[in-house]
Amino acid sequence: NAGVMQNPRHLVRRRGQEARLRCSPMKGHSHVYWYRQLPEEGLKFMVYLQKENIIDESGMPKERFSAEFPKEGPSILRIQQVVRGDSAAYFCASSEAAAQYFGPGTRLLVL
Amino acid sequence: SQQGEEDPQALSIQEGENATMNCSYKTSINNLQWYRQNSGRGLVHLILIRSNEREKHSGRLRVTLDTSKKSSSLLITASRAADTASYFCATDATGANSKLTFGKGITLSVRP
């Protein structure tokens, strides 16, 4: 049973470009969460999704960021017009009950 | 201060010793989870303790929860160099399938 998968593992973008981060949950999990981690900090919640629904986006910046979890395929976190401050590690987690299991993360570097 | 604060911020011990890490939180919780993160890697789920539980064991790990003090501790017994990592506690306030709130983590160094 494969764990949570994220790709790409590393992503470099120039300011103003778009970043697309993908997350495939563990088999049998229908709940997906995205978190952001800045250097030397803990993880900060961004958004919680179920298939085709955003359940909680209280941690998501109002502009440039969007997330989806379509009926088929992985969950996508999209960051438009990236800025240097978006450089961070973005982690996806999935769950079917209380325990959340994390993927390896995508490290985004904005030049 | 934030929900899920760990202390100490950094801990250095000798291999074979026990490591105790603490976490405090502010609001009522349903569950508290501990995670390990090796440098530059993802988070590994260690253990989950529910608000109606007081203690839980998993291998060399022992977690306690005191809801009256809003605190939890993670004990790693007979530490190994491979236990060197950052440890985070995370709480969820509204039950299963809800967002986790993390502390800033504890950096544990185990000297061989």
Short mmCIF file of C-alpha atoms in Angstrom, two decimals, chain B residues 47-107:
data_model
loop_
_atom_site.label_atom_id
_atom_site.label_comp_id
_atom_site.label_asym_id
_atom_site.label_seq_id
_atom_site.Cartn_x
_atom_site.Cartn_y
_atom_site.Cartn_z
CA ILE B 47 1.34 8.05 17.60
CA LEU B 48 -2.15 9.43 18.15
CA ILE B 49 -3.72 9.82 21.57
CA ARG B 50 -7.37 10.66 22.02
CA SER B 51 -8.67 13.16 24.55
CA ASN B 52 -10.20 10.39 26.66
CA GLU B 53 -6.90 8.50 26.85
CA ARG B 54 -4.16 9.19 29.38
CA GLU B 55 -1.28 7.09 28.14
CA LYS B 56 -0.32 5.17 25.07
CA HIS B 57 2.66 3.03 24.11
CA SER B 58 4.18 2.10 20.79
CA GLY B 59 7.51 0.29 20.86
CA ARG B 60 10.05 2.62 22.51
CA LEU B 61 7.55 5.47 22.51
CA ARG B 62 5.33 6.45 25.40
CA VAL B 63 2.87 9.31 25.14
CA THR B 64 0.90 10.82 27.98
CA LEU B 65 -1.94 13.31 27.84
CA ASP B 66 -3.17 15.50 30.67
CA THR B 67 -6.24 17.36 29.48
CA SER B 68 -6.58 19.25 32.78
CA LYS B 69 -3.15 20.79 32.19
CA LYS B 70 -3.56 20.84 28.42
CA SER B 71 -0.25 19.10 27.96
CA SER B 72 1.28 15.98 26.48
CA SER B 73 4.67 14.36 26.71
CA LEU B 74 6.54 12.07 24.36
CA LEU B 75 9.11 9.77 25.90
CA ILE B 76 11.60 7.90 23.74
CA THR B 77 13.36 5.23 25.73
CA ALA B 78 16.83 3.86 25.00
CA SER B 79 17.44 6.47 22.33
CA ARG B 80 19.44 5.72 19.19
CA ALA B 81 21.38 7.96 16.85
CA ALA B 82 18.66 7.29 14.26
CA ASP B 83 16.16 9.06 16.54
CA THR B 84 17.89 12.34 15.70
CA ALA B 85 15.15 14.44 14.09
CA SER B 86 12.61 17.19 14.76
CA TYR B 87 9.52 16.18 16.67
CA PHE B 88 6.17 17.95 16.39
CA CYS B 89 2.95 17.67 18.27
CA ALA B 90 -0.26 18.47 16.43
CA THR B 91 -3.76 18.91 17.75
CA ASP B 92 -7.16 18.82 16.17
CA ALA B 93 -9.97 20.64 17.84
CA THR B 94 -13.03 19.28 16.12
CA GLY B 95 -12.47 15.56 15.77
CA ALA B 96 -11.64 13.31 12.90
CA ASN B 97 -11.00 14.83 9.52
CA SER B 98 -10.18 18.31 10.67
CA LYS B 99 -7.13 20.50 10.33
CA LEU B 100 -4.11 19.97 12.52
CA THR B 101 -2.39 22.77 14.40
CA PHE B 102 1.34 22.23 14.80
CA GLY B 103 3.91 23.61 17.18
CA LYS B 104 7.34 24.75 16.02
CA GLY B 105 8.93 21.45 16.95
CA ILE B 106 11.73 20.10 19.09
CA THR B 107 15.12 19.31 17.60
#
